[in-house]
Amino acid sequence: MPSAHPHHVSIFGLGYVGAVTAGCLAELGHHIIGADVQQAKVDAFKAGISPIIEPELESLLQTAKREGRLDATTDATAAVKASQISIICVGTPSQAAGRLNLDFVRKVTAQIAAAIREKNQPHTILFRSTMLPGSTRAIVGVFLADLIKSGLLHVYYCPEFLREGTAVRDFRDPSLAAVGTHDGKAPATTEALDLLGFNAQILAWEGAELLKYACNYFHALKVGFANEIGRMAKHLGVDGARVMDVVCHDERLNISRYYMKPGNPFGGSCLPKDVNALSGLARIEGVNLPLLDHVMESNHAHLDALLDQITRKDARRIGLLGLAFKADTDDMRGSAMVAIAETLLGRGYQLRIYDPSINLTRLIGANEAEIQRRMPHLAQLLCATAEEVVRESDVIIASQKCVNVESLRDVAGAGKWVIDMNGWPELKALPWSYEGICW
Ligand SMILES: NC(=O)c1ccc[n+]([C@@H]2O[C@H](COP(=O)([O-])OP(=O)(O)OC[C@H]3O[C@@H](n4cnc5c(N)ncnc54)[C@H](O)[C@@H]3O)[C@@H](O)[C@H]2O)c1
């Protein structure tokens, strides 16, 4: 459907992302002026010839050319003067050792900034190139801060999620759209949402930058995971494709939001045991599965980070809200908080623990054996109420949502810290110092 607000848009970088963005915005009725340093690309683009092979793209460019809404130039100033919005889609290649080369983005930003100063009329820049978190803010600081301050310029970071081969389809029906603003609040002007995602998620610049990497990392992780399960399956004479297909049938726990929240390390009687068992088998059988093999290490690193966060505080009295591996169970096998408690006790810290699900007289079997082995004095550390734990501690680790936060108001005073493992906003409202494990 044509846009109700056709804009004049300059697109810097006529590669994959730029050409697709140009063709698809033209389809919506916007006027496009492409800008690239390569004369041959500019000439072809002007003639409606797609610089890349992508289904449907050339016909979109041809239509735009026919309707007089397509132009291109190597002159950055001319492109800015002919538009109110510039979208930056230049390449951000990797240097040796994986460092990102932002030279093209810097160069093009400097050119656009100079042209806006000359033009002296309001302008909007949408960064679309993939850049590491902090890049937009750093580039703005060097080239654009005065223009933003004077009110002439708005800057948004809008990551691109298209897939080559289905890029036009993905643009029309994006799997995800996000707009990064300088403060994470709604955009002050509508161009970013008009052009690149009316339903977009709003984040701060850095969040939108990291989002792009999180998505690509997740895709890469999924491919690596499927391949490693596949290799193990082949070694065992199992049909790995069938196994992974069935894995995907579970849309409640597997292909879902479940297990996707940063916070507590994993634990319990199953995950650590089963992760260890399969990677142990792979090692014995000589099947190289580096991704699966490092999952336990990743969990230990998360636990170490929490321990570091606790012991960096100048405090010796620690309180745990939640000891079992998750809320509403008394299962302490493989519990990350038991490991934390064990380590802190070993280092001579004072510990107080509240967990409403733990009743020592009812512990049985392997669960009781685990506690006898690792924390034989648990009975002396357990408190009847969360208030008691908070009153007698200086650093409180809220590992489970197992308390009524309001009931802690009188004991959560200044001088105390709470470390939140679940992203629990109510904890912030109490008069103690608040820190999250991942935020
Ligand atoms: N290709 C993808 O599927 C894809 C998807 C999402 C995001 N991205 C990201 O988008 C960005 C662009 O990727 P791409 O694949 O389109 O790159 P590309 O290499 O295909 O195109 C980049 C274009 O920028 C041009 N350019 C370089 N310096 C310039 C300057 N100073 N002025 C004007 N033009 C200039 C180059 O000549 C080239 O035509 C990258 O950051 C990439 O990581 C790519």
mmCIF file of C-alpha atoms and ligand atoms in Angstrom, residues 12-18 35-38 41 52 89-93 104 107-108 111 128-131 160-164 212 216, ligand 1:
data_model
loop_
_atom_site.group_PDB
_atom_site.id
_atom_site.type_symbol
_atom_site.label_atom_id
_atom_site.label_comp_id
_atom_site.label_asym_id
_atom_site.label_seq_id
_atom_site.Cartn_x
_atom_site.Cartn_y
_atom_site.Cartn_z
ATOM 1 C CA PHE A 12 23.958 5.838 1.037
ATOM 2 C CA GLY A 13 25.498 2.563 -0.114
ATOM 3 C CA LEU A 14 23.831 0.768 -3.016
ATOM 4 C CA GLY A 15 24.855 -2.734 -2.000
ATOM 5 C CA TYR A 16 22.534 -5.424 -0.773
ATOM 6 C CA VAL A 17 20.785 -3.513 1.982
ATOM 7 C CA GLY A 18 20.754 -0.149 0.215
ATOM 8 C CA ALA A 35 24.455 7.528 -3.353
ATOM 9 C CA ASP A 36 27.491 5.352 -3.814
ATOM 10 C CA VAL A 37 31.213 5.849 -4.440
ATOM 11 C CA GLN A 38 31.161 3.393 -7.354
ATOM 12 C CA LYS A 41 26.732 1.132 -9.610
ATOM 13 C CA ILE A 52 22.473 -7.246 -6.989
ATOM 14 C CA CYS A 89 23.652 1.358 4.409
ATOM 15 C CA VAL A 90 27.372 1.342 3.628
ATOM 16 C CA GLY A 91 29.474 -1.731 4.362
ATOM 17 C CA THR A 92 30.993 -2.424 7.795
ATOM 18 C CA PRO A 93 33.533 -5.148 7.010
ATOM 19 C CA PHE A 104 32.858 3.944 5.459
ATOM 20 C CA LYS A 107 33.198 9.019 6.016
ATOM 21 C CA VAL A 108 29.612 9.085 4.833
ATOM 22 C CA GLN A 111 29.789 14.117 4.299
ATOM 23 C CA ARG A 128 21.117 0.893 9.006
ATOM 24 C CA SER A 129 24.604 -0.603 8.720
ATOM 25 C CA THR A 130 25.389 -3.235 11.327
ATOM 26 C CA MET A 131 27.570 -1.648 14.013
ATOM 27 C CA GLU A 160 18.189 -4.532 9.103
ATOM 28 C CA PHE A 161 17.049 -8.168 9.375
ATOM 29 C CA LEU A 162 16.486 -9.109 5.719
ATOM 30 C CA ARG A 163 17.773 -12.372 4.274
ATOM 31 C CA GLU A 164 19.432 -12.447 0.891
ATOM 32 C CA LYS A 212 21.122 -7.093 15.547
ATOM 33 C CA ASN A 216 22.552 -13.079 14.166
HETATM 34 N N1 LIG B 1 23.747 -8.286 3.213
HETATM 35 C C1 LIG B 1 22.863 -8.553 4.135
HETATM 36 O O1 LIG B 1 22.086 -9.507 4.042
HETATM 37 C C2 LIG B 1 22.735 -7.664 5.337
HETATM 38 C C3 LIG B 1 21.625 -7.820 6.178
HETATM 39 C C4 LIG B 1 21.494 -6.992 7.272
HETATM 40 C C5 LIG B 1 22.462 -6.034 7.552
HETATM 41 N N2 LIG B 1 23.561 -5.920 6.751
HETATM 42 C C6 LIG B 1 24.535 -4.859 7.071
HETATM 43 O O2 LIG B 1 24.254 -3.726 6.242
HETATM 44 C C7 LIG B 1 25.470 -3.069 5.858
HETATM 45 C C8 LIG B 1 25.605 -3.066 4.351
HETATM 46 O O3 LIG B 1 25.682 -4.410 3.894
HETATM 47 P P1 LIG B 1 25.618 -4.776 2.354
HETATM 48 O O4 LIG B 1 25.601 -6.254 2.287
HETATM 49 O O5 LIG B 1 24.552 -3.995 1.711
HETATM 50 O O6 LIG B 1 27.062 -4.212 1.884
HETATM 51 P P2 LIG B 1 27.644 -4.129 0.394
HETATM 52 O O7 LIG B 1 29.113 -4.323 0.526
HETATM 53 O O8 LIG B 1 26.854 -5.008 -0.525
HETATM 54 O O9 LIG B 1 27.361 -2.625 -0.017
HETATM 55 C C9 LIG B 1 27.938 -1.523 0.595
HETATM 56 C C10 LIG B 1 27.936 -0.378 -0.408
HETATM 57 O O10 LIG B 1 28.408 0.792 0.243
HETATM 58 C C11 LIG B 1 29.120 1.541 -0.706
HETATM 59 N N3 LIG B 1 29.938 2.566 -0.055
HETATM 60 C C12 LIG B 1 31.101 2.422 0.641
HETATM 61 N N4 LIG B 1 31.539 3.613 1.068
HETATM 62 C C13 LIG B 1 30.652 4.539 0.647
HETATM 63 C C14 LIG B 1 30.549 5.953 0.782
HETATM 64 N N5 LIG B 1 31.480 6.655 1.434
HETATM 65 N N6 LIG B 1 29.508 6.575 0.217
HETATM 66 C C15 LIG B 1 28.546 5.882 -0.439
HETATM 67 N N7 LIG B 1 28.597 4.542 -0.595
HETATM 68 C C16 LIG B 1 29.632 3.879 -0.061
HETATM 69 C C17 LIG B 1 29.912 0.496 -1.457
HETATM 70 O O11 LIG B 1 30.407 0.979 -2.695
HETATM 71 C C18 LIG B 1 28.849 -0.597 -1.617
HETATM 72 O O12 LIG B 1 28.123 -0.421 -2.815
HETATM 73 C C19 LIG B 1 26.572 -3.829 6.577
HETATM 74 O O13 LIG B 1 26.819 -3.198 7.805
HETATM 75 C C20 LIG B 1 25.978 -5.199 6.785
HETATM 76 O O14 LIG B 1 26.580 -5.870 7.869
HETATM 77 C C21 LIG B 1 23.694 -6.703 5.637
#
